[in-house]
Amino acid sequence: MREFLSALNRVRDRTSMKQQSALLTALLSILVVAAMTTATTILIRDRAVGIANHQMTDLAQSMADRLDQEMFERFREIGNFASLHPLRDSWNGDPEAIRRLLDQMQRTLPRYAWIGYASLDGKIQAATGGTLEGVSVAERPWFIAGSQATSALDLHEAKLLADILGPSEDGAPFRFVDVAAPVRDEAGNVQGVLGAHLSWSWAQSVRSYLLGALEPDLRTDLWVTASDGSAILGAPYGQPVLSPGQLQIARQTFVGGEGDGTYLAAAVSTKGFETYPGLGWIVVAKRPMSVVLADANRVTLAIVLIGTFAAVTGIAASFLIAGRVTRPLTRLAADADRLGRAAAETSVFDRQRGSSDILRLSNSLRSLMRRVDSAESRATEVRDLMERTEQAHSVQTLEHRETVRRLRYLADTDPLSGLMNRRSFLGDAQDVMAFYRRYDRTFAVLMIDIDHFKRVNDAHGHAVGDEVISAVGRVLAELARETDRVARFGGEEFVILLREIDSASLTTWAERVRRAVHAAVVATEAGPVSVTVSVGATLVSADDRDVEDVLRRADVALYRSKSNGRNRLTVSPARTAE
């Protein structure tokens, strides 16, 4: 773990904040897209399976209902035919007459493969087409069950009929469902059994009809199983289709396996219908899972592609955003790197924007530089005092004294505007701050910045820009009182310290400054030029630690003036924590 953290720290030290921010944002984008894609895919697949479950259950239920209704009709027909009152005297009569009745019934209902009447001893007395007449069926299940009550027997192969009927069209053995009913005399005694073999082909017809209504691409199939779960329709006859556990549930869906694939299936048990008790058949509707999930897979693929595109777009955007966010830090680092390498004019931190944190850092660095300049100015003053003391002993002429005065003037004055420079201003400002703390004599600070000054330089050249700075300095100097201090802090930024002033007078005075600059027209070699200024103003507060707090608050007010459209005044009424 320690080695991992060490390696991670080495990577972090070798990558920029822009790269780290971009990578973290990209990772977050990928995780969010992956989570949304996964969740959406699961919901879509679950919905697809749910719809298919519903369709399979409905299909299986339709097949089960049709089987029950068909068997009920045959069950009722045989029972009714066997109990017809007009025929009671005919069952033990002429076999030829009974055969004609049975043939007529078969022609009316061709699904009956064979209908026959057996006497109580089990001998076939008459049958459709004369088939099996004279043959004993006393041991056959349908005869035994039919002698007790109207009965239906499960699917089976009829060997005697198979030999007579020959092979079926598809070569499969003939299979039948038996329906039988007792024939009673006037006294209600059983005198014989009417039995019918219902051809299983009718069930195949129902299956084909239901499947034919579906789209072939759905590859849906229908199975019918006996009560023990072995196939009797659809799947190979006798093949186990349902497990013992699945047989315990009458209505269910499950996923099964078939060859190399899986399928979704719904099983529905037949329940019988009215007087028909049912034979316990189970209908299974099934569809390959590949078909069930085909649409879901296509949608999932589209989501994955869209998600991938969104992730890639997010990564690209994160690099752009990270570059924009960290650009102010890069500029501050460049400004710091230039300190001590360039002229004093360029050794001031430019105000950077982008966030409140960046603005706070920028203002703190600017304030730091002013405090450093102030400390340097104090050291310079001490050195100057020592030099002046030494010179006082050696300089005897007025010419030498004038030279010293001029040197001090040059050290304290901005050469371009003729105003105080930052070093000399901070010295006087600290004295005013000390005076305020001792005698509670209030003062205010105005931070002034020429709007869009870069455009002046770009349009007319730096020489014209210098003329504009000089002209603005003259306007400010003309407005100042004798007790006020006006300085140029560098570039296009000016500062005014106003003594003996209150809040109302501060606003009036600051607005006068702004309007005076706005009204001034600077005559330059490129023609007349007009500029505006943004002003930030504040009064000293008892909570201010030093004059830097006052300057910093005025600087923040200036920033707000420029952010709100320029050529305006913003007054910060009290100390804030920007």
Coordinates of C-alpha atoms in Angstrom, one line a residue:
M1 CA 0.0 0.0 0.0
R2 CA 2.8 2.4 0.9
E3 CA 4.5 1.7 -2.5
F4 CA 1.3 2.3 -4.3
L5 CA 0.8 5.7 -2.5
S6 CA 4.4 6.6 -3.2
A7 CA 3.9 5.8 -6.9
L8 CA 0.7 7.7 -7.0
N9 CA 2.4 10.7 -5.5
R10 CA 5.2 10.6 -8.1
V11 CA 2.6 10.5 -10.8
R12 CA 0.7 13.4 -9.3
D13 CA 3.9 15.4 -9.0
R14 CA 4.7 14.8 -12.7
T15 CA 1.3 15.8 -14.0
S16 CA -0.2 19.3 -14.0
M17 CA -3.4 20.3 -12.2
K18 CA -5.0 20.6 -15.7
Q19 CA -4.1 17.0 -16.5
Q20 CA -5.3 15.8 -13.1
S21 CA -8.5 17.7 -13.3
A22 CA -9.2 16.5 -16.8
L23 CA -8.4 12.9 -16.0
L24 CA -10.6 12.9 -12.9
T25 CA -13.4 14.5 -14.8
A26 CA -13.0 12.0 -17.6
L27 CA -13.0 9.1 -15.2
L28 CA -16.2 10.5 -13.6
S29 CA -17.8 10.9 -17.0
I30 CA -17.0 7.3 -17.9
L31 CA -18.3 6.0 -14.6
V32 CA -21.5 7.9 -14.9
V33 CA -22.1 6.9 -18.5
A34 CA -21.3 3.2 -17.6
A35 CA -23.6 3.2 -14.7
M36 CA -26.5 4.8 -16.7
T37 CA -25.9 2.5 -19.6
T38 CA -25.8 -0.6 -17.3
A39 CA -29.0 0.4 -15.5
T40 CA -30.8 1.3 -18.7
T41 CA -29.8 -2.0 -20.3
I42 CA -31.0 -4.0 -17.3
L43 CA -34.3 -2.2 -17.4
I44 CA -34.8 -2.7 -21.1
R45 CA -33.8 -6.4 -20.9
D46 CA -36.2 -7.0 -18.0
R47 CA -39.0 -5.3 -19.8
A48 CA -38.3 -7.4 -23.0
V49 CA -38.4 -10.6 -20.9
G50 CA -41.6 -9.4 -19.1
I51 CA -43.4 -8.7 -22.4
A52 CA -42.3 -12.1 -23.8
N53 CA -43.4 -13.8 -20.6
H54 CA -46.9 -12.2 -21.0
Q55 CA -47.1 -13.2 -24.6
M56 CA -46.0 -16.8 -23.9
T57 CA -48.4 -17.1 -21.1
D58 CA -51.3 -15.8 -23.2
L59 CA -50.4 -18.1 -26.0
A60 CA -50.2 -21.2 -23.8
Q61 CA -53.4 -20.2 -22.1
S62 CA -55.2 -19.9 -25.5
M63 CA -54.0 -23.4 -26.5
A64 CA -55.0 -24.9 -23.1
D65 CA -58.5 -23.3 -23.4
R66 CA -59.0 -24.6 -26.9
L67 CA -58.0 -28.1 -25.9
D68 CA -60.4 -28.0 -22.9
Q69 CA -63.3 -26.6 -25.0
E70 CA -62.7 -29.2 -27.8
M71 CA -62.6 -32.1 -25.4
F72 CA -65.7 -30.8 -23.6
E73 CA -67.6 -30.7 -26.9
R74 CA -66.7 -34.3 -27.7
F75 CA -67.3 -35.4 -24.1
R76 CA -70.7 -33.8 -24.2
E77 CA -71.6 -35.2 -27.6
I78 CA -70.8 -38.8 -26.8
G79 CA -72.6 -38.6 -23.5
N80 CA -75.7 -37.0 -25.1
F81 CA -75.7 -39.4 -28.0
A82 CA -75.5 -42.4 -25.7
S83 CA -78.4 -41.2 -23.5
L84 CA -80.8 -40.2 -26.4
H85 CA -84.2 -41.6 -25.4
P86 CA -85.4 -42.4 -28.9
L87 CA -82.3 -44.7 -29.4
R88 CA -82.8 -46.8 -26.2
D89 CA -84.6 -49.5 -28.0
S90 CA -82.3 -49.4 -31.0
W91 CA -78.9 -50.3 -29.3
N92 CA -79.8 -54.0 -29.0
G93 CA -81.6 -54.1 -32.4
D94 CA -80.3 -54.3 -35.9
P95 CA -76.5 -53.7 -36.0
E96 CA -76.9 -52.3 -39.5
A97 CA -79.2 -49.5 -38.3
I98 CA -76.8 -48.7 -35.5
R99 CA -73.9 -48.6 -38.0
R100 CA -75.7 -46.1 -40.2
L101 CA -76.3 -43.8 -37.2
L102 CA -72.6 -44.0 -36.2
D103 CA -71.4 -43.4 -39.8
Q104 CA -73.7 -40.4 -40.0
M105 CA -72.3 -39.0 -36.8
Q106 CA -68.7 -39.5 -38.1
R107 CA -69.5 -37.7 -41.3
T108 CA -70.9 -34.8 -39.3
L109 CA -67.8 -34.7 -37.0
P110 CA -64.8 -36.0 -39.0
R111 CA -62.5 -35.6 -36.0
Y112 CA -63.8 -38.9 -34.8
A113 CA -61.5 -41.6 -36.3
W114 CA -63.7 -44.4 -35.0
I115 CA -67.1 -44.7 -33.2
G116 CA -68.4 -48.1 -32.0
Y117 CA -71.0 -49.6 -29.7
A118 CA -70.1 -52.6 -27.5
S119 CA -72.6 -54.8 -25.7
L120 CA -72.2 -55.4 -22.0
D121 CA -70.0 -58.4 -22.6
G122 CA -67.5 -56.2 -24.4
K123 CA -68.2 -57.3 -28.0
I124 CA -68.4 -54.7 -30.7
Q125 CA -71.9 -54.8 -32.1
A126 CA -71.6 -52.0 -34.6
A127 CA -68.9 -49.5 -35.6
T128 CA -68.2 -46.9 -38.3
G129 CA -67.3 -48.6 -41.5
G130 CA -67.9 -51.9 -39.8
T131 CA -64.4 -51.7 -38.3
L132 CA -63.6 -54.1 -35.4
E133 CA -67.2 -55.4 -35.4
G134 CA -67.3 -58.7 -33.5
V135 CA -64.0 -57.9 -31.7
S136 CA -64.0 -58.0 -27.9
V137 CA -62.9 -54.9 -26.1
A138 CA -63.8 -56.0 -22.7
E139 CA -60.3 -55.4 -21.4
R140 CA -59.8 -52.0 -23.1
P141 CA -59.6 -49.0 -20.7
W142 CA -62.2 -47.0 -22.5
F143 CA -64.8 -49.8 -22.2
I144 CA -64.2 -50.3 -18.6
A145 CA -64.3 -46.6 -17.8
G146 CA -67.3 -46.0 -20.1
S147 CA -69.4 -48.7 -18.5
Q148 CA -69.3 -46.7 -15.2
A149 CA -69.8 -43.1 -16.5
T150 CA -69.1 -40.7 -19.3
S151 CA -65.2 -40.7 -19.4
A152 CA -62.3 -39.3 -21.3
L153 CA -59.0 -41.2 -21.5
D154 CA -55.5 -39.8 -22.2
L155 CA -53.7 -40.0 -25.5
H156 CA -52.6 -43.4 -26.6
E157 CA -51.8 -45.5 -29.7
A158 CA -54.6 -47.8 -30.9
K159 CA -52.8 -50.8 -32.3
L160 CA -56.0 -52.5 -33.6
L161 CA -57.0 -49.4 -35.6
A162 CA -53.4 -48.7 -36.7
D163 CA -53.3 -52.1 -38.5
I164 CA -56.6 -51.3 -40.2
L165 CA -56.1 -47.6 -41.0
G166 CA -52.5 -48.0 -42.2
P167 CA -49.7 -45.3 -41.8
S168 CA -50.5 -41.7 -41.4
E169 CA -49.6 -39.0 -43.9
D170 CA -46.4 -38.0 -41.9
G171 CA -45.5 -41.6 -41.1
A172 CA -46.1 -41.1 -37.4
P173 CA -48.2 -43.6 -35.5
F174 CA -51.9 -42.9 -35.1
R175 CA -52.7 -41.6 -31.6
F176 CA -56.2 -41.1 -30.2
V177 CA -58.0 -39.7 -27.2
D178 CA -60.9 -42.0 -26.1
V179 CA -64.3 -40.8 -25.0
A180 CA -66.9 -43.3 -23.8
A181 CA -70.3 -43.3 -22.2
P182 CA -72.7 -46.0 -20.9
V183 CA -75.9 -46.8 -22.8
R184 CA -78.8 -47.5 -20.5
D185 CA -82.2 -49.1 -20.9
E186 CA -85.5 -47.8 -19.7
A187 CA -84.8 -49.1 -16.2
G188 CA -81.5 -47.2 -16.1
N189 CA -79.4 -50.4 -16.3
V190 CA -76.2 -50.4 -18.4
Q191 CA -76.7 -52.4 -21.5
G192 CA -73.6 -51.4 -23.4
V193 CA -70.9 -48.8 -24.0
L194 CA -70.6 -46.2 -26.8
G195 CA -67.0 -45.4 -27.4
A196 CA -65.1 -43.0 -29.8
H197 CA -61.5 -42.6 -30.8
L198 CA -60.8 -38.9 -31.3
S199 CA -57.9 -38.4 -33.7
W200 CA -55.1 -36.4 -32.2
S201 CA -54.6 -34.5 -35.5
W202 CA -57.2 -32.0 -34.3
A203 CA -54.8 -30.8 -31.6
Q204 CA -52.1 -30.3 -34.2
S205 CA -54.6 -28.2 -36.2
V206 CA -55.2 -26.0 -33.2
R207 CA -51.4 -25.7 -32.6
S208 CA -50.8 -24.8 -36.3
Y209 CA -53.6 -22.2 -36.2
L210 CA -52.2 -20.4 -33.2
L211 CA -48.6 -20.4 -34.4
G212 CA -49.7 -19.3 -37.9
A213 CA -51.0 -16.0 -36.4
L214 CA -47.5 -15.1 -35.1
E215 CA -44.6 -13.6 -37.0
P216 CA -42.3 -16.3 -38.3
D217 CA -39.3 -14.3 -37.1
L218 CA -40.4 -14.8 -33.5
R219 CA -39.6 -18.6 -33.8
T220 CA -42.3 -19.4 -31.3
D221 CA -43.3 -23.1 -30.6
L222 CA -46.1 -24.8 -28.7
W223 CA -45.7 -28.1 -26.8
V224 CA -48.3 -30.2 -25.1
T225 CA -47.3 -32.6 -22.4
A226 CA -49.1 -35.3 -20.5
S227 CA -49.6 -34.9 -16.7
D228 CA -46.2 -36.5 -16.1
G229 CA -44.4 -33.8 -18.2
S230 CA -43.7 -36.0 -21.2
A231 CA -44.4 -34.5 -24.7
I232 CA -47.5 -35.5 -26.6
L233 CA -47.5 -32.7 -29.2
G234 CA -44.8 -30.4 -30.6
A235 CA -41.7 -32.1 -29.2
P236 CA -40.8 -35.7 -29.9
Y237 CA -43.5 -38.0 -28.4
G238 CA -42.7 -39.2 -24.9
Q239 CA -39.7 -36.8 -24.5
P240 CA -39.5 -35.3 -20.9
V241 CA -40.2 -31.6 -21.2
L242 CA -41.0 -30.5 -17.7
S243 CA -39.0 -31.3 -14.6
P244 CA -40.8 -32.7 -11.5
G245 CA -40.4 -29.3 -9.8
Q246 CA -42.0 -27.5 -12.8
L247 CA -45.0 -29.9 -12.7
Q248 CA -45.9 -28.6 -9.2
I249 CA -46.9 -25.1 -10.6
A250 CA -49.9 -24.8 -12.9
R251 CA -49.0 -21.4 -14.3
Q252 CA -45.4 -20.4 -14.6
T253 CA -42.6 -19.1 -16.8
F254 CA -39.1 -20.4 -16.9
V255 CA -35.9 -20.5 -18.9
G256 CA -34.9 -23.8 -20.4
G257 CA -32.1 -25.1 -22.6
E258 CA -32.3 -26.6 -26.1
G259 CA -29.2 -27.5 -28.0
D260 CA -26.7 -24.7 -27.8
G261 CA -29.3 -22.0 -26.9
T262 CA -31.8 -21.2 -24.2
Y263 CA -35.4 -20.4 -24.5
L264 CA -38.1 -18.6 -22.5
A265 CA -41.1 -20.7 -21.8
A266 CA -44.5 -20.4 -20.1
A267 CA -46.4 -23.5 -18.9
V268 CA -50.2 -23.5 -18.4
S269 CA -52.2 -26.6 -17.2
T270 CA -55.5 -27.5 -18.7
K271 CA -58.3 -27.4 -16.1
G272 CA -61.2 -29.1 -17.9
F273 CA -64.4 -27.3 -18.8
E274 CA -67.9 -27.6 -17.1
T275 CA -68.7 -31.4 -16.9
Y276 CA -65.4 -32.4 -18.7
P277 CA -62.9 -33.0 -15.8
G278 CA -59.8 -32.6 -17.9
L279 CA -56.8 -34.9 -18.5
G280 CA -54.1 -32.9 -16.8
W281 CA -52.4 -31.8 -20.0
I282 CA -49.9 -29.0 -19.8
V283 CA -49.3 -26.5 -22.6
V284 CA -45.8 -25.1 -23.0
A285 CA -45.2 -22.0 -25.2
K286 CA -41.6 -21.2 -25.8
R287 CA -39.4 -18.7 -27.7
P288 CA -35.6 -18.6 -28.0
M289 CA -34.0 -16.1 -25.7
S290 CA -32.0 -14.7 -28.6
V291 CA -35.3 -13.7 -30.2
V292 CA -36.8 -12.4 -26.9
L293 CA -33.7 -10.1 -26.4
A294 CA -33.1 -9.2 -30.0
D295 CA -34.8 -5.7 -29.8
A296 CA -33.3 -5.2 -26.3
N297 CA -29.9 -6.0 -27.6
R298 CA -30.3 -3.6 -30.5
V299 CA -31.4 -0.8 -28.1
T300 CA -28.5 -1.8 -25.8
L301 CA -26.0 -1.5 -28.6
A302 CA -27.4 2.0 -29.5
I303 CA -27.2 3.0 -25.9
V304 CA -23.6 1.8 -25.6
L305 CA -22.7 3.7 -28.8
I306 CA -24.4 6.8 -27.6
G307 CA -22.8 6.4 -24.1
T308 CA -19.4 5.9 -25.6
F309 CA -19.8 9.0 -27.7
A310 CA -21.0 10.9 -24.7
A311 CA -18.0 9.7 -22.7
V312 CA -15.6 10.7 -25.4
T313 CA -17.3 14.1 -25.7
G314 CA -17.2 14.4 -21.9
I315 CA -13.4 13.6 -21.9
A316 CA -12.7 16.2 -24.6
A317 CA -14.9 18.7 -22.8
S318 CA -13.2 18.0 -19.5
F319 CA -9.7 18.8 -21.0
L320 CA -11.1 22.1 -22.3
I321 CA -12.8 22.9 -19.1
A322 CA -9.8 21.9 -17.0
G323 CA -7.6 24.1 -19.2
R324 CA -9.9 27.1 -18.7
V325 CA -10.2 26.5 -15.0
T326 CA -6.5 26.2 -14.4
R327 CA -5.4 29.0 -16.8
P328 CA -5.6 31.7 -14.1
L329 CA -3.3 29.6 -12.0
T330 CA -0.9 29.3 -14.9
R331 CA -0.9 33.0 -15.4
L332 CA -0.3 33.7 -11.7
A333 CA 2.6 31.2 -11.8
A334 CA 4.0 33.1 -14.8
D335 CA 3.7 36.4 -13.1
A336 CA 5.5 35.0 -10.0
D337 CA 8.3 33.6 -12.2
R338 CA 8.8 37.1 -13.7
L339 CA 9.3 38.7 -10.3
G340 CA 12.8 40.1 -10.1
R341 CA 13.5 39.2 -13.8
A342 CA 11.7 42.2 -15.5
A343 CA 11.3 45.9 -14.8
A344 CA 9.3 46.9 -11.8
E345 CA 6.4 47.9 -14.1
T346 CA 5.8 44.2 -14.9
S347 CA 6.5 42.7 -11.5
V348 CA 2.9 43.2 -10.4
F349 CA 0.4 40.3 -10.3
D350 CA -2.4 40.8 -12.7
R351 CA -5.9 40.3 -11.3
Q352 CA -7.1 36.8 -12.5
R353 CA -10.7 35.7 -12.8
G354 CA -12.5 32.4 -13.0
S355 CA -13.7 31.6 -9.5
S356 CA -13.9 33.1 -6.1
D357 CA -10.9 31.1 -5.0
I358 CA -8.8 32.3 -7.9
L359 CA -9.9 35.9 -7.3
R360 CA -9.0 35.5 -3.6
L361 CA -5.6 34.1 -4.4
S362 CA -5.0 36.8 -7.0
N363 CA -6.0 39.6 -4.6
S364 CA -3.9 38.1 -1.8
L365 CA -0.8 37.9 -4.1
R366 CA -1.3 41.5 -5.2
S367 CA -1.7 42.5 -1.5
L368 CA 1.5 40.5 -0.7
M369 CA 3.4 42.4 -3.4
R370 CA 2.2 45.7 -2.0
R371 CA 3.4 44.7 1.4
V372 CA 6.8 43.6 0.0
D373 CA 7.1 46.9 -1.8
S374 CA 6.3 48.7 1.4
A375 CA 8.9 46.8 3.3
E376 CA 11.4 47.5 0.5
S377 CA 10.5 51.1 0.5
R378 CA 11.1 51.4 4.2
A379 CA 14.5 49.8 3.8
T380 CA 15.2 52.1 0.9
E381 CA 14.2 55.1 3.1
V382 CA 16.6 54.0 5.8
R383 CA 19.4 53.7 3.3
D384 CA 18.4 57.1 1.8
L385 CA 18.4 58.7 5.3
M386 CA 21.8 57.3 6.0
E387 CA 23.1 58.6 2.6
R388 CA 21.5 61.9 3.1
T389 CA 23.0 62.2 6.6
E390 CA 26.4 61.4 5.2
Q391 CA 25.9 63.8 2.3
A392 CA 24.7 66.5 4.7
H393 CA 28.2 66.6 6.2
S394 CA 29.9 66.6 2.9
V395 CA 27.5 68.6 0.7
Q396 CA 28.0 72.3 1.3
T397 CA 26.5 73.8 -1.8
L398 CA 22.9 74.4 -2.9
E399 CA 23.6 72.6 -6.1
H400 CA 24.4 69.4 -4.2
R401 CA 21.3 69.8 -2.1
E402 CA 19.1 70.2 -5.2
T403 CA 20.6 67.1 -6.7
V404 CA 19.6 65.1 -3.6
R405 CA 16.1 66.6 -3.8
R406 CA 15.7 65.6 -7.4
L407 CA 17.0 62.1 -6.8
R408 CA 14.4 61.7 -4.0
Y409 CA 11.7 63.1 -6.3
L410 CA 12.6 60.6 -9.0
A411 CA 12.6 57.7 -6.5
D412 CA 9.1 58.7 -5.2
T413 CA 7.4 59.6 -8.5
D414 CA 6.0 57.6 -11.4
P415 CA 7.9 58.9 -14.5
L416 CA 5.0 58.6 -16.9
S417 CA 2.2 60.2 -15.0
G418 CA 4.1 62.4 -12.6
L419 CA 2.1 61.0 -9.7
M420 CA 3.4 59.1 -6.7
N421 CA 4.6 55.7 -7.3
R422 CA 3.4 52.6 -5.4
R423 CA 6.4 52.7 -3.0
S424 CA 6.0 56.3 -1.9
F425 CA 2.2 56.0 -1.8
L426 CA 2.3 52.9 0.6
G427 CA 4.6 54.8 2.9
D428 CA 2.3 57.8 3.2
A429 CA -0.8 55.4 3.4
Q430 CA 0.8 53.6 6.4
D431 CA 1.3 57.0 8.1
V432 CA -2.4 57.9 7.5
M433 CA -3.4 54.5 8.9
A434 CA -1.4 55.1 12.0
F435 CA -3.0 58.6 12.3
Y436 CA -6.4 57.0 12.0
R437 CA -5.8 54.5 14.7
R438 CA -4.5 57.2 17.1
Y439 CA -7.0 60.0 16.4
D440 CA -9.9 58.2 14.7
R441 CA -9.6 60.4 11.6
T442 CA -11.2 58.5 8.8
F443 CA -10.0 58.1 5.3
A444 CA -11.0 56.3 2.1
V445 CA -9.2 54.6 -0.8
L446 CA -10.2 54.7 -4.5
M447 CA -8.9 52.0 -6.9
I448 CA -9.2 53.2 -10.5
D449 CA -8.6 51.2 -13.7
I450 CA -8.8 52.4 -17.3
D451 CA -11.5 50.4 -19.2
H452 CA -10.3 48.4 -22.2
F453 CA -6.9 50.0 -22.1
K454 CA -5.5 47.1 -24.2
R455 CA -7.7 48.2 -27.1
V456 CA -6.1 51.6 -27.0
N457 CA -2.6 50.1 -27.2
D458 CA -3.7 47.7 -29.9
A459 CA -5.5 50.3 -32.0
H460 CA -3.1 53.3 -31.7
G461 CA 0.1 52.0 -30.3
H462 CA 1.9 52.2 -26.9
A463 CA 2.9 55.8 -27.4
V464 CA -0.7 56.9 -27.5
G465 CA -1.4 54.6 -24.6
D466 CA 1.3 56.4 -22.6
E467 CA -0.4 59.7 -23.5
V468 CA -3.7 58.4 -22.2
I469 CA -2.2 57.3 -18.9
S470 CA -0.5 60.7 -18.5
A471 CA -3.8 62.5 -19.3
V472 CA -5.8 60.4 -16.8
G473 CA -3.2 61.1 -14.2
R474 CA -3.5 64.8 -14.7
V475 CA -7.3 64.7 -14.3
L476 CA -7.0 62.8 -11.1
A477 CA -4.3 65.1 -9.7
E478 CA -6.4 68.2 -10.6
L479 CA -9.4 66.8 -8.6
A480 CA -7.3 65.8 -5.5
R481 CA -7.1 68.1 -2.5
E482 CA -3.8 69.0 -0.9
T483 CA -4.3 66.4 1.8
D484 CA -5.1 63.6 -0.6
R485 CA -2.6 61.3 -2.2
V486 CA -2.8 60.2 -5.9
A487 CA -0.6 57.4 -7.2
R488 CA -0.1 55.2 -10.2
F489 CA 0.2 51.6 -9.1
G490 CA 1.3 50.3 -12.5
G491 CA -0.1 49.7 -15.9
E492 CA -3.5 51.5 -16.2
E493 CA -4.2 51.3 -12.5
F494 CA -4.4 54.4 -10.2
V495 CA -5.1 54.8 -6.4
I496 CA -6.4 57.9 -4.5
L497 CA -6.3 58.2 -0.7
L498 CA -8.9 60.7 0.5
R499 CA -8.5 62.0 4.1
E500 CA -11.2 63.4 6.3
I501 CA -14.2 62.0 4.3
D502 CA -17.4 60.2 5.1
S503 CA -19.5 57.7 3.2
A504 CA -21.8 60.2 1.5
S505 CA -18.9 62.4 0.4
L506 CA -17.0 59.3 -0.8
T507 CA -19.7 58.3 -3.2
T508 CA -20.0 61.9 -4.5
W509 CA -16.3 62.4 -4.8
A510 CA -15.8 59.0 -6.6
E511 CA -18.6 59.7 -9.1
R512 CA -17.0 63.1 -9.8
V513 CA -13.7 61.3 -10.6
R514 CA -15.5 58.8 -12.9
R515 CA -17.4 61.5 -14.8
A516 CA -14.4 63.8 -15.1
V517 CA -12.3 61.1 -16.9
H518 CA -15.3 60.2 -19.0
A519 CA -15.7 63.8 -20.1
A520 CA -12.0 64.3 -20.8
V521 CA -10.8 64.1 -24.4
V522 CA -7.1 63.2 -24.8
A523 CA -5.4 64.9 -27.7
T524 CA -2.8 62.5 -29.1
E525 CA -0.7 62.3 -32.2
A526 CA -3.3 59.7 -33.5
G527 CA -6.2 62.1 -32.9
P528 CA -8.6 62.6 -29.9
V529 CA -9.1 59.6 -27.7
S530 CA -11.7 59.2 -25.0
V531 CA -11.7 56.6 -22.3
T532 CA -13.7 55.6 -19.3
V533 CA -12.7 54.2 -15.9
S534 CA -14.1 51.7 -13.4
V535 CA -13.8 52.7 -9.8
G536 CA -13.8 50.7 -6.5
A537 CA -14.0 52.6 -3.3
T538 CA -14.1 51.9 0.4
L539 CA -13.8 53.6 3.8
V540 CA -11.4 52.4 6.4
S541 CA -12.9 50.1 9.0
A542 CA -12.0 49.5 12.6
D543 CA -11.6 45.8 11.8
D544 CA -8.9 46.5 9.2
R545 CA -5.5 45.0 10.3
D546 CA -3.5 47.4 8.1
V547 CA -3.7 49.6 5.1
E548 CA -3.5 46.5 2.9
D549 CA -6.9 45.4 4.0
V550 CA -8.3 48.7 2.9
L551 CA -6.5 48.5 -0.5
R552 CA -7.6 44.9 -1.0
R553 CA -11.3 45.7 -0.3
A554 CA -11.1 48.6 -2.7
D555 CA -9.5 46.3 -5.3
V556 CA -12.4 43.8 -4.9
A557 CA -14.9 46.6 -5.4
L558 CA -13.0 47.6 -8.6
Y559 CA -13.2 44.1 -9.8
R560 CA -17.0 44.1 -9.3
S561 CA -17.3 47.4 -11.2
K562 CA -15.5 45.9 -14.2
S563 CA -17.5 42.6 -14.0
N564 CA -20.8 44.5 -14.0
G565 CA -20.1 46.4 -17.2
R566 CA -17.3 48.9 -16.5
N567 CA -17.5 52.7 -16.4
R568 CA -19.2 52.5 -13.0
L569 CA -18.5 52.9 -9.3
T570 CA -18.8 50.2 -6.7
V571 CA -18.5 51.1 -3.0
S572 CA -17.6 48.4 -0.5
P573 CA -19.2 49.6 2.8
A574 CA -17.4 47.4 5.3
R575 CA -14.6 44.9 5.6
T576 CA -15.3 41.7 3.8
A577 CA -13.5 38.4 3.5
E578 CA -12.9 38.2 -0.3

